[in-house]
Amino acid sequence: KRKKMMRNLGQLLLLLSLLVSMNLGASDLPAYMKKDFTQASVDAKKNKKNLLVVFSTVWCGPCKMMAKDVYPLKAVQEGLSSYEFVYVDAEKDRELANKYKINGFPTFVVLDDDLVELGRFSSAFADPVEFLAEVEKARSAPEQKALQAAKLSDLDKQILAAPSALLYSERAEMKLSVEQYESALEDFKKGAALDEGNKLNLQGNVLYMDVALNHGNDTKKMAAVCEKVVTQYAACSYAAMARYNLVQIYGNFIKDNKKSEMHARKFVED
């Protein structure tokens, strides 16, 4: 989680520096990319390939960065050889953008050859390896959901037979991966109640998740709880997230730059 947050911060700084004045046009894209969604759909059906659709705009800075520095790379072209990769200008083709409920750029949507959505993501990547990994993650989303459902079912049976703090913790983490946040919090609470001596550090998870879900707009309360998590429950799995939030809260809301910088240093050190 900490690595992902660090990567996101780095990407944000990079992308903010890439808002160049030139507009992005179809002529700026590598030859292997399709520019006609309808034709790409026909080709996908004919060639039994999935589609990778990137919804962009001519003014989108991150979109321009990827068109210039990522899409032309040989590794990316080879990595996407099993797809029909098609560019869609969301402002020109509003009907298609509305159909797929696009509200940010770039948004990548993976479709099968029957145009059934498999997965999507709305991020720009300067690293081609990370970009291709995210494409594969989106493609395999239905398979991952099936595996997660099977694992959750198995954990349900184990907990029913012999409840334990560890099993509740594992199920909570699994629920978080499928965005069942409230249910995950309940499992953390049940696990914490069985966690003698707080050996699994579940109480810190409970504190953080409870304030994030129920008091996320109360910056002072959020800061107080996050401070408690990083000082008293530093070994819990949400300590890094709490520290990250303290950097943002003190820097952007409470306007205490000294505390923000202190937590930023500790975040990197940890």
Tab-separated table of C-alpha atoms in Angstrom:
chain	number	residue	atom	x	y	z
A	1	LYS	CA	0.000	0.000	0.000
A	2	ARG	CA	2.853	2.395	0.883
A	3	LYS	CA	4.595	1.670	-2.436
A	4	LYS	CA	1.348	2.335	-4.308
A	5	MET	CA	0.871	5.666	-2.508
A	6	MET	CA	4.476	6.666	-3.212
A	7	ARG	CA	4.009	5.740	-6.885
A	8	ASN	CA	0.799	7.770	-7.064
A	9	LEU	CA	2.538	10.818	-5.576
A	10	GLY	CA	5.368	10.480	-8.074
A	11	GLN	CA	2.983	10.081	-10.987
A	12	LEU	CA	0.991	13.117	-9.896
A	13	LEU	CA	4.094	15.310	-9.823
A	14	LEU	CA	5.198	13.967	-13.190
A	15	LEU	CA	1.843	14.434	-14.865
A	16	LEU	CA	1.358	17.951	-13.543
A	17	SER	CA	4.617	18.899	-15.240
A	18	LEU	CA	3.465	17.548	-18.590
A	19	LEU	CA	0.570	19.870	-19.387
A	20	VAL	CA	2.046	20.978	-22.719
A	21	SER	CA	0.275	23.449	-24.979
A	22	MET	CA	-0.013	21.321	-28.144
A	23	ASN	CA	-3.239	19.409	-28.611
A	24	LEU	CA	-3.294	15.663	-29.082
A	25	GLY	CA	-4.508	14.469	-32.479
A	26	ALA	CA	-4.864	11.130	-34.231
A	27	SER	CA	-1.710	11.880	-36.232
A	28	ASP	CA	0.282	11.941	-32.992
A	29	LEU	CA	-0.526	8.294	-32.274
A	30	PRO	CA	1.593	5.309	-33.391
A	31	ALA	CA	0.426	3.492	-36.514
A	32	TYR	CA	-0.574	0.297	-34.697
A	33	MET	CA	-3.279	2.113	-32.729
A	34	LYS	CA	-6.746	2.196	-34.284
A	35	LYS	CA	-8.620	5.482	-34.531
A	36	ASP	CA	-12.059	4.095	-35.445
A	37	PHE	CA	-13.945	2.281	-32.689
A	38	THR	CA	-16.434	0.633	-35.067
A	39	GLN	CA	-13.695	-0.764	-37.301
A	40	ALA	CA	-11.661	-1.858	-34.283
A	41	SER	CA	-14.720	-3.743	-33.013
A	42	VAL	CA	-15.055	-5.542	-36.348
A	43	ASP	CA	-11.336	-6.388	-36.337
A	44	ALA	CA	-11.553	-7.684	-32.753
A	45	LYS	CA	-14.378	-10.039	-33.679
A	46	LYS	CA	-12.583	-11.204	-36.806
A	47	ASN	CA	-9.246	-11.720	-35.067
A	48	LYS	CA	-10.750	-13.044	-31.797
A	49	LYS	CA	-9.045	-10.361	-29.768
A	50	ASN	CA	-10.052	-8.160	-26.860
A	51	LEU	CA	-10.283	-4.410	-27.335
A	52	LEU	CA	-8.338	-1.897	-25.290
A	53	VAL	CA	-10.123	1.431	-25.647
A	54	VAL	CA	-8.460	4.600	-24.405
A	55	PHE	CA	-10.794	7.551	-23.957
A	56	SER	CA	-8.829	10.788	-24.201
A	57	THR	CA	-9.211	14.463	-25.086
A	58	VAL	CA	-7.010	16.723	-27.175
A	59	TRP	CA	-6.152	18.889	-24.137
A	60	CYS	CA	-5.436	16.106	-21.605
A	61	GLY	CA	-1.813	16.455	-20.431
A	62	PRO	CA	-1.364	12.872	-19.161
A	63	CYS	CA	-2.944	11.564	-22.397
A	64	LYS	CA	-0.400	13.533	-24.428
A	65	MET	CA	2.457	12.225	-22.301
A	66	MET	CA	1.434	8.602	-22.904
A	67	ALA	CA	0.911	9.193	-26.647
A	68	LYS	CA	4.401	10.682	-26.880
A	69	ASP	CA	6.420	8.519	-24.495
A	70	VAL	CA	4.587	5.254	-23.804
A	71	TYR	CA	2.387	4.029	-26.673
A	72	PRO	CA	5.215	4.171	-29.287
A	73	LEU	CA	7.511	1.915	-27.258
A	74	LYS	CA	8.218	-1.450	-28.823
A	75	ALA	CA	7.624	-3.199	-25.489
A	76	VAL	CA	4.164	-1.649	-25.264
A	77	GLN	CA	3.252	-2.521	-28.857
A	78	GLU	CA	4.371	-6.109	-28.279
A	79	GLY	CA	2.623	-6.265	-24.915
A	80	LEU	CA	-0.652	-5.184	-26.511
A	81	SER	CA	-0.384	-7.470	-29.540
A	82	SER	CA	-3.326	-9.574	-28.283
A	83	TYR	CA	-5.573	-6.472	-28.266
A	84	GLU	CA	-7.116	-4.150	-30.800
A	85	PHE	CA	-5.897	-0.910	-29.238
A	86	VAL	CA	-8.176	1.979	-30.190
A	87	TYR	CA	-8.093	5.701	-29.420
A	88	VAL	CA	-11.369	7.550	-28.827
A	89	ASP	CA	-11.633	11.326	-28.555
A	90	ALA	CA	-14.297	11.537	-25.855
A	91	GLU	CA	-15.331	15.051	-26.855
A	92	LYS	CA	-15.897	14.127	-30.485
A	93	ASP	CA	-17.595	10.814	-29.692
A	94	ARG	CA	-19.694	11.844	-26.702
A	95	GLU	CA	-22.238	9.095	-27.366
A	96	LEU	CA	-19.619	6.375	-26.920
A	97	ALA	CA	-18.102	8.142	-23.903
A	98	ASN	CA	-21.536	8.393	-22.297
A	99	LYS	CA	-22.277	4.752	-23.061
A	100	TYR	CA	-19.204	3.685	-21.101
A	101	LYS	CA	-19.756	6.359	-18.415
A	102	ILE	CA	-16.397	8.062	-18.909
A	103	ASN	CA	-15.744	10.939	-16.513
A	104	GLY	CA	-11.952	11.178	-16.389
A	105	PHE	CA	-9.028	11.057	-18.802
A	106	PRO	CA	-7.353	8.940	-19.792
A	107	THR	CA	-9.727	6.067	-19.058
A	108	PHE	CA	-8.824	2.638	-20.414
A	109	VAL	CA	-11.630	0.125	-20.923
A	110	VAL	CA	-10.987	-3.534	-21.783
A	111	LEU	CA	-13.765	-5.208	-23.806
A	112	ASP	CA	-14.085	-8.735	-25.136
A	113	ASP	CA	-14.872	-9.295	-28.812
A	114	ASP	CA	-18.607	-9.105	-28.014
A	115	LEU	CA	-18.009	-5.632	-26.484
A	116	VAL	CA	-18.666	-6.871	-22.947
A	117	GLU	CA	-16.629	-4.876	-20.446
A	118	LEU	CA	-14.008	-6.890	-18.571
A	119	GLY	CA	-12.413	-4.104	-16.576
A	120	ARG	CA	-11.147	-0.524	-16.622
A	121	PHE	CA	-8.793	1.949	-15.003
A	122	SER	CA	-8.400	5.723	-15.062
A	123	SER	CA	-4.704	6.422	-14.615
A	124	ALA	CA	-1.761	7.546	-16.715
A	125	PHE	CA	1.547	5.686	-16.539
A	126	ALA	CA	5.025	6.829	-17.481
A	127	ASP	CA	6.371	3.326	-16.790
A	128	PRO	CA	5.425	0.884	-19.590
A	129	VAL	CA	5.746	-2.140	-17.291
A	130	GLU	CA	3.246	-0.688	-14.828
A	131	PHE	CA	0.917	0.287	-17.685
A	132	LEU	CA	0.899	-3.223	-19.162
A	133	ALA	CA	0.399	-4.739	-15.711
A	134	GLU	CA	-2.659	-2.524	-15.171
A	135	VAL	CA	-4.070	-3.573	-18.565
A	136	GLU	CA	-3.680	-7.231	-17.614
A	137	LYS	CA	-5.285	-6.580	-14.236
A	138	ALA	CA	-8.297	-5.024	-15.974
A	139	ARG	CA	-8.526	-7.896	-18.463
A	140	SER	CA	-8.472	-10.520	-15.736
A	141	ALA	CA	-10.902	-8.682	-13.437
A	142	PRO	CA	-13.780	-11.190	-13.940
A	143	GLU	CA	-11.459	-14.117	-13.185
A	144	GLN	CA	-10.132	-12.370	-10.091
A	145	LYS	CA	-13.661	-11.638	-8.888
A	146	ALA	CA	-14.560	-15.320	-9.250
A	147	LEU	CA	-11.457	-16.349	-7.297
A	148	GLN	CA	-12.169	-13.790	-4.589
A	149	ALA	CA	-15.768	-14.979	-4.303
A	150	ALA	CA	-14.559	-18.567	-3.888
A	151	LYS	CA	-12.015	-17.520	-1.236
A	152	LEU	CA	-14.643	-15.534	0.645
A	153	SER	CA	-16.979	-18.507	0.599
A	154	ASP	CA	-14.225	-20.732	1.988
A	155	LEU	CA	-13.427	-18.219	4.753
A	156	ASP	CA	-17.134	-18.026	5.630
A	157	LYS	CA	-17.152	-21.788	6.191
A	158	GLN	CA	-13.953	-21.730	8.253
A	159	ILE	CA	-15.236	-18.920	10.470
A	160	LEU	CA	-18.548	-20.688	10.975
A	161	ALA	CA	-16.690	-23.821	12.062
A	162	ALA	CA	-14.003	-22.195	14.243
A	163	PRO	CA	-13.960	-18.384	14.451
A	164	SER	CA	-10.603	-16.772	15.159
A	165	ALA	CA	-8.988	-13.341	15.034
A	166	LEU	CA	-6.770	-14.423	12.127
A	167	LEU	CA	-9.681	-15.699	10.026
A	168	TYR	CA	-11.718	-12.562	10.624
A	169	SER	CA	-8.682	-10.479	9.673
A	170	GLU	CA	-8.146	-12.444	6.467
A	171	ARG	CA	-11.794	-12.103	5.519
A	172	ALA	CA	-11.715	-8.375	6.246
A	173	GLU	CA	-8.721	-7.896	3.958
A	174	MET	CA	-10.458	-9.932	1.260
A	175	LYS	CA	-13.582	-7.787	1.561
A	176	LEU	CA	-11.485	-4.639	1.283
A	177	SER	CA	-10.114	-5.895	-2.031
A	178	VAL	CA	-13.674	-5.995	-3.398
A	179	GLU	CA	-14.605	-2.653	-1.788
A	180	GLN	CA	-16.928	-4.077	0.892
A	181	TYR	CA	-15.669	-1.509	3.390
A	182	GLU	CA	-18.440	-1.533	6.014
A	183	SER	CA	-18.496	-5.328	6.131
A	184	ALA	CA	-14.691	-5.394	6.381
A	185	LEU	CA	-14.840	-3.045	9.359
A	186	GLU	CA	-17.273	-5.371	11.117
A	187	ASP	CA	-14.912	-8.296	10.549
A	188	PHE	CA	-11.977	-6.300	11.927
A	189	LYS	CA	-14.073	-5.530	15.024
A	190	LYS	CA	-14.944	-9.197	15.508
A	191	GLY	CA	-11.320	-10.162	14.998
A	192	ALA	CA	-10.111	-7.512	17.451
A	193	ALA	CA	-12.480	-8.889	20.087
A	194	LEU	CA	-10.787	-12.294	19.739
A	195	ASP	CA	-7.250	-10.908	19.399
A	196	GLU	CA	-5.836	-11.410	22.896
A	197	GLY	CA	-3.108	-8.918	23.639
A	198	ASN	CA	-3.723	-7.248	20.252
A	199	LYS	CA	-1.132	-9.602	18.724
A	200	LEU	CA	-2.488	-9.019	15.218
A	201	ASN	CA	-2.764	-5.252	15.764
A	202	LEU	CA	-6.388	-5.306	14.622
A	203	GLN	CA	-7.469	-2.541	17.004
A	204	GLY	CA	-5.483	-0.023	14.957
A	205	ASN	CA	-7.298	-1.156	11.803
A	206	VAL	CA	-10.638	-0.730	13.576
A	207	LEU	CA	-9.802	2.801	14.695
A	208	TYR	CA	-8.586	3.900	11.275
A	209	MET	CA	-11.398	2.343	9.252
A	210	ASP	CA	-14.096	3.612	11.607
A	211	VAL	CA	-12.958	7.221	11.383
A	212	ALA	CA	-12.344	7.012	7.625
A	213	LEU	CA	-15.802	5.589	6.915
A	214	ASN	CA	-17.827	7.561	9.444
A	215	HIS	CA	-15.916	10.802	10.073
A	216	GLY	CA	-13.866	11.319	6.923
A	217	ASN	CA	-14.988	14.939	6.549
A	218	ASP	CA	-14.036	15.874	10.126
A	219	THR	CA	-10.364	16.717	9.602
A	220	LYS	CA	-9.608	17.341	13.288
A	221	LYS	CA	-11.125	14.022	14.366
A	222	MET	CA	-9.419	12.273	11.471
A	223	ALA	CA	-6.061	13.782	12.473
A	224	ALA	CA	-6.500	12.808	16.135
A	225	VAL	CA	-7.332	9.190	15.313
A	226	CYS	CA	-4.551	8.895	12.728
A	227	GLU	CA	-2.077	10.254	15.294
A	228	LYS	CA	-3.250	7.573	17.728
A	229	VAL	CA	-2.881	4.856	15.092
A	230	VAL	CA	0.697	5.806	14.122
A	231	THR	CA	1.829	6.166	17.752
A	232	GLN	CA	-0.027	3.372	19.570
A	233	TYR	CA	-0.668	0.903	16.743
A	234	ALA	CA	2.290	1.488	14.419
A	235	ALA	CA	2.471	-2.206	13.511
A	236	CYS	CA	-1.099	-2.376	12.178
A	237	SER	CA	-1.630	-2.672	8.435
A	238	TYR	CA	-3.232	0.792	8.231
A	239	ALA	CA	-0.456	2.716	9.974
A	240	ALA	CA	1.109	3.766	6.649
A	241	MET	CA	-2.270	4.940	5.341
A	242	ALA	CA	-2.847	6.896	8.556
A	243	ARG	CA	0.585	8.519	8.221
A	244	TYR	CA	-0.135	9.391	4.575
A	245	ASN	CA	-3.413	11.027	5.603
A	246	LEU	CA	-1.648	13.072	8.279
A	247	VAL	CA	0.674	14.487	5.622
A	248	GLN	CA	-2.364	15.589	3.594
A	249	ILE	CA	-4.465	16.816	6.535
A	250	TYR	CA	-1.736	18.937	8.141
A	251	GLY	CA	-0.483	20.220	4.790
A	252	ASN	CA	-3.773	20.999	3.037
A	253	PHE	CA	-6.388	21.550	5.745
A	254	ILE	CA	-4.923	22.364	9.150
A	255	LYS	CA	-2.049	24.242	7.509
A	256	ASP	CA	0.636	22.999	9.875
A	257	ASN	CA	3.541	22.522	7.480
A	258	LYS	CA	5.958	21.475	10.213
A	259	LYS	CA	3.791	18.509	11.209
A	260	SER	CA	3.068	17.686	7.573
A	261	GLU	CA	6.786	17.563	6.752
A	262	MET	CA	7.526	15.521	9.884
A	263	HIS	CA	4.962	12.874	8.955
A	264	ALA	CA	6.175	12.907	5.331
A	265	ARG	CA	9.724	12.103	6.514
A	266	LYS	CA	8.490	9.297	8.766
A	267	PHE	CA	6.292	7.972	5.987
A	268	VAL	CA	9.331	7.626	3.729
A	269	GLU	CA	11.509	6.200	6.538
A	270	ASP	CA	8.925	3.561	7.454
